[in-house]
Amino acid sequence: MKQEKLDILLDLLEHPENYTESQKDNLLTDSEVKEIYQQMVETREALDYKKSKEEMAMPSISEEWERLKKTKESEEQDHKEKTSSKIVPLWSPMRKVAAIAAVLVISGIAFAAIHLATHSHQEEVDNNKELVAERSDSTKQATAIANTAPSEKADSASTKKLPLVYENAELQAILTPIAQHFHLKVVYQNEASRHIRLYLQLTEGMGLDDIIELMNHFEKVNVRHEGETLIVE
């Protein structure tokens, strides 16, 4: 029975459009299904820990489970999974990784996939070059801000002209256009935080405070706004 529920859960995570709202409700309120989901998340943590000296920061299991229940797909289509007579092992590491990624994506939230691997000496040199270049850009931005008309600043009060979707993007690749849009500079107190990868989805009309609040929802992401600067701890 538990194997059957595992098969159904994996199929739901990969193909949510094949299930009706009623079928999704029944699965998401099943205690055994929730237990299987928790085991999948814990296994993912164990797998990723081997790849990094730091343990990967995963979202709260209980929180993500509740989010999944509240934000499931609205399409309704009757479909039953075709199963073969031969039982195929579904507990392989790659299948679990794909399933966990699918859970976090279909939950409709932006989540942080943290990759804090040890950087080589060459990467540290590159980071130093980026820091110098960014300081130069910040100086230019400060000059531009001083010459910006009030009407231009008013136009940048929301995300209307910003990219709205960032898929597996580094934090610095997300903050750079945001800082430029709001005429700010970015300071990283920890160089490793530049390389945190996020799946982030913004909506039109979001202000700077809304964006910061959304990003700070994730573990190991701490951004604050002080004056004309975004500070990343």
Short mmCIF file of C-alpha atoms in Angstrom, two decimals:
data_model
loop_
_atom_site.label_atom_id
_atom_site.label_comp_id
_atom_site.label_asym_id
_atom_site.label_seq_id
_atom_site.Cartn_x
_atom_site.Cartn_y
_atom_site.Cartn_z
CA MET A 1 0.00 0.00 0.00
CA LYS A 2 2.82 2.40 0.90
CA GLN A 3 4.65 1.59 -2.36
CA GLU A 4 1.49 2.37 -4.30
CA LYS A 5 1.14 5.75 -2.55
CA LEU A 6 4.79 6.51 -3.30
CA ASP A 7 4.17 5.83 -7.00
CA ILE A 8 1.11 8.08 -7.00
CA LEU A 9 2.92 10.89 -5.12
CA LEU A 10 5.84 10.87 -7.55
CA ASP A 11 3.47 10.99 -10.50
CA LEU A 12 1.51 13.85 -8.90
CA LEU A 13 4.69 15.87 -8.37
CA GLU A 14 5.78 15.41 -11.98
CA HIS A 15 2.36 15.57 -13.67
CA PRO A 16 -0.07 17.57 -11.46
CA GLU A 17 -2.24 18.34 -14.47
CA ASN A 18 -3.29 14.68 -14.63
CA TYR A 19 -5.14 14.82 -11.31
CA THR A 20 -8.45 16.37 -10.31
CA GLU A 21 -8.78 18.72 -7.35
CA SER A 22 -10.53 15.97 -5.40
CA GLN A 23 -7.72 13.50 -6.03
CA LYS A 24 -5.12 16.08 -4.96
CA ASP A 25 -7.04 16.85 -1.76
CA ASN A 26 -7.20 13.17 -0.83
CA LEU A 27 -3.46 12.71 -1.36
CA LEU A 28 -2.36 15.87 0.45
CA THR A 29 -4.38 15.03 3.55
CA ASP A 30 -3.09 11.45 3.77
CA SER A 31 -0.72 10.94 6.72
CA GLU A 32 1.29 8.21 4.94
CA VAL A 33 1.81 10.46 1.90
CA LYS A 34 3.07 13.25 4.15
CA GLU A 35 5.48 10.82 5.82
CA ILE A 36 6.81 9.71 2.42
CA TYR A 37 7.30 13.35 1.39
CA GLN A 38 9.28 14.05 4.59
CA GLN A 39 11.54 11.05 3.93
CA MET A 40 12.19 12.35 0.41
CA VAL A 41 13.25 15.77 1.70
CA GLU A 42 15.53 14.26 4.35
CA THR A 43 17.12 11.97 1.77
CA ARG A 44 17.75 14.95 -0.51
CA GLU A 45 19.52 16.71 2.35
CA ALA A 46 21.75 13.68 2.92
CA LEU A 47 22.65 13.46 -0.77
CA ASP A 48 23.54 17.14 -1.10
CA TYR A 49 25.56 17.15 2.13
CA LYS A 50 28.13 14.90 0.46
CA LYS A 51 28.66 17.50 -2.26
CA SER A 52 29.34 20.43 0.05
CA LYS A 53 31.19 21.13 3.29
CA GLU A 54 28.13 22.94 4.48
CA GLU A 55 24.73 21.26 4.85
CA MET A 56 22.30 22.50 2.24
CA ALA A 57 19.57 24.72 3.71
CA MET A 58 16.20 23.21 2.80
CA PRO A 59 12.83 24.89 3.33
CA SER A 60 10.76 23.85 6.35
CA ILE A 61 9.08 20.51 5.63
CA SER A 62 5.86 21.43 7.42
CA GLU A 63 5.72 24.86 5.82
CA GLU A 64 6.31 23.60 2.28
CA TRP A 65 3.75 20.82 2.80
CA GLU A 66 1.12 23.39 3.80
CA ARG A 67 2.06 25.62 0.86
CA LEU A 68 1.71 22.69 -1.53
CA LYS A 69 -1.79 21.97 -0.18
CA LYS A 70 -2.89 25.62 -0.57
CA THR A 71 -1.42 26.30 -4.04
CA LYS A 72 -1.98 23.14 -6.07
CA GLU A 73 -2.84 23.42 -9.78
CA SER A 74 -6.41 24.37 -10.72
CA GLU A 75 -6.75 22.25 -13.86
CA GLU A 76 -9.08 19.29 -13.57
CA GLN A 77 -8.57 16.31 -15.85
CA ASP A 78 -9.38 12.67 -15.22
CA HIS A 79 -6.37 10.51 -15.82
CA LYS A 80 -5.04 7.33 -14.29
CA GLU A 81 -1.40 6.35 -14.38
CA LYS A 82 -0.69 3.32 -16.53
CA THR A 83 1.37 0.87 -14.54
CA SER A 84 3.25 -2.12 -15.86
CA SER A 85 3.24 -5.56 -14.27
CA LYS A 86 6.94 -5.25 -13.55
CA ILE A 87 7.82 -3.22 -10.48
CA VAL A 88 10.51 -0.66 -11.31
CA PRO A 89 12.59 0.74 -8.41
CA LEU A 90 11.47 4.34 -7.88
CA TRP A 91 13.67 5.21 -4.93
CA SER A 92 16.81 6.01 -6.93
CA PRO A 93 18.71 9.20 -5.96
CA MET A 94 18.04 10.90 -9.30
CA ARG A 95 14.30 10.24 -9.07
CA LYS A 96 14.18 11.64 -5.53
CA VAL A 97 16.06 14.77 -6.58
CA ALA A 98 13.66 15.34 -9.49
CA ALA A 99 10.66 14.77 -7.25
CA ILE A 100 11.83 17.24 -4.59
CA ALA A 101 12.53 19.88 -7.24
CA ALA A 102 9.08 19.32 -8.70
CA VAL A 103 7.44 19.77 -5.29
CA LEU A 104 9.10 23.10 -4.73
CA VAL A 105 8.37 24.38 -8.24
CA ILE A 106 4.66 23.46 -8.38
CA SER A 107 4.12 24.89 -4.90
CA GLY A 108 4.17 28.29 -6.59
CA ILE A 109 6.79 29.85 -4.35
CA ALA A 110 10.31 30.94 -5.00
CA PHE A 111 12.72 28.76 -3.13
CA ALA A 112 16.44 28.99 -2.46
CA ALA A 113 18.58 26.15 -3.75
CA ILE A 114 21.76 26.94 -1.83
CA HIS A 115 25.02 25.84 -3.38
CA LEU A 116 27.84 26.91 -1.07
CA ALA A 117 30.55 24.71 -2.52
CA THR A 118 34.20 25.38 -1.76
CA HIS A 119 35.55 27.90 -4.27
CA SER A 120 38.96 27.55 -5.85
CA HIS A 121 41.66 30.18 -5.65
CA GLN A 122 40.86 31.29 -9.18
CA GLU A 123 37.23 31.87 -8.22
CA GLU A 124 38.36 34.04 -5.31
CA VAL A 125 40.46 36.12 -7.72
CA ASP A 126 37.45 36.49 -10.01
CA ASN A 127 35.31 37.56 -7.05
CA ASN A 128 37.83 40.25 -6.16
CA LYS A 129 37.70 41.55 -9.74
CA GLU A 130 33.91 41.59 -9.60
CA LEU A 131 34.02 43.52 -6.31
CA VAL A 132 36.27 46.18 -7.83
CA ALA A 133 34.04 46.42 -10.90
CA GLU A 134 30.93 46.65 -8.76
CA ARG A 135 32.38 49.46 -6.67
CA SER A 136 33.12 51.33 -9.88
CA ASP A 137 29.55 50.74 -11.07
CA SER A 138 28.23 51.90 -7.70
CA THR A 139 30.13 55.18 -8.06
CA LYS A 140 28.60 55.71 -11.50
CA GLN A 141 25.16 54.87 -10.14
CA ALA A 142 25.55 57.38 -7.31
CA THR A 143 26.32 60.09 -9.88
CA ALA A 144 23.34 59.07 -11.97
CA ILE A 145 21.05 59.15 -8.93
CA ALA A 146 22.09 62.70 -8.14
CA ASN A 147 21.09 63.76 -11.67
CA THR A 148 17.86 61.77 -11.83
CA ALA A 149 14.69 63.83 -12.08
CA PRO A 150 11.91 63.14 -9.52
CA SER A 151 9.66 61.80 -12.28
CA GLU A 152 12.27 59.19 -13.25
CA LYS A 153 12.58 57.99 -9.65
CA ALA A 154 8.81 57.73 -9.39
CA ASP A 155 8.73 55.47 -12.46
CA SER A 156 11.05 53.00 -10.72
CA ALA A 157 8.88 52.54 -7.64
CA SER A 158 7.68 49.11 -8.76
CA THR A 159 8.80 46.04 -10.73
CA LYS A 160 6.96 47.07 -13.90
CA LYS A 161 10.11 46.99 -16.06
CA LEU A 162 12.02 44.28 -14.15
CA PRO A 163 12.33 40.60 -15.14
CA LEU A 164 9.64 38.79 -13.17
CA VAL A 165 11.02 35.24 -13.19
CA TYR A 166 14.50 34.10 -12.12
CA GLU A 167 15.13 30.37 -12.53
CA ASN A 168 18.10 28.92 -10.62
CA ALA A 169 19.82 32.32 -10.78
CA GLU A 170 22.65 33.47 -8.51
CA LEU A 171 21.75 36.10 -5.94
CA GLN A 172 24.08 38.65 -7.50
CA ALA A 173 22.42 38.13 -10.90
CA ILE A 174 19.05 38.90 -9.29
CA LEU A 175 20.08 41.86 -7.14
CA THR A 176 22.08 43.67 -9.84
CA PRO A 177 19.08 44.58 -12.07
CA ILE A 178 16.93 45.24 -8.99
CA ALA A 179 19.52 47.65 -7.58
CA GLN A 180 19.86 49.40 -10.94
CA HIS A 181 16.09 49.67 -11.24
CA PHE A 182 15.75 51.36 -7.86
CA HIS A 183 19.00 53.37 -8.27
CA LEU A 184 20.79 51.59 -5.45
CA LYS A 185 24.16 49.92 -4.93
CA VAL A 186 24.73 46.45 -3.48
CA VAL A 187 27.23 45.54 -0.75
CA TYR A 188 27.96 41.87 0.03
CA GLN A 189 29.28 41.31 3.55
CA ASN A 190 29.86 37.64 2.73
CA GLU A 191 31.25 36.83 -0.71
CA ALA A 192 29.74 33.33 -0.64
CA SER A 193 26.25 34.84 -0.57
CA ARG A 194 26.75 36.07 -4.14
CA HIS A 195 26.46 32.49 -5.38
CA ILE A 196 23.29 31.46 -3.56
CA ARG A 197 20.92 30.19 -6.23
CA LEU A 198 17.22 31.04 -6.17
CA TYR A 199 14.02 30.28 -8.00
CA LEU A 200 12.29 33.65 -7.62
CA GLN A 201 9.04 34.92 -9.09
CA LEU A 202 8.03 38.57 -8.77
CA THR A 203 4.72 40.17 -9.67
CA GLU A 204 4.08 43.50 -11.36
CA GLY A 205 3.56 46.32 -8.93
CA MET A 206 5.85 44.93 -6.21
CA GLY A 207 7.84 47.62 -4.45
CA LEU A 208 11.38 47.34 -3.12
CA ASP A 209 10.20 46.47 0.41
CA ASP A 210 7.99 43.70 -0.99
CA ILE A 211 10.91 42.21 -2.93
CA ILE A 212 13.22 42.32 0.10
CA GLU A 213 10.56 40.69 2.28
CA LEU A 214 10.08 37.90 -0.29
CA MET A 215 13.82 37.21 -0.59
CA ASN A 216 14.35 37.22 3.19
CA HIS A 217 11.79 34.42 3.41
CA PHE A 218 14.55 32.01 2.40
CA GLU A 219 17.19 30.65 4.71
CA LYS A 220 20.71 32.05 4.27
CA VAL A 221 19.31 35.11 2.45
CA ASN A 222 19.35 38.33 4.48
CA VAL A 223 18.96 41.59 2.56
CA ARG A 224 18.27 44.99 4.08
CA HIS A 225 17.84 48.48 2.65
CA GLU A 226 19.81 51.33 4.18
CA GLY A 227 19.73 54.70 2.45
CA GLU A 228 20.92 54.22 -1.13
CA THR A 229 22.38 50.76 -0.45
CA LEU A 230 21.20 47.15 -0.42
CA ILE A 231 23.25 45.22 2.14
CA VAL A 232 23.53 41.42 1.86
CA GLU A 233 24.72 39.74 5.05
#
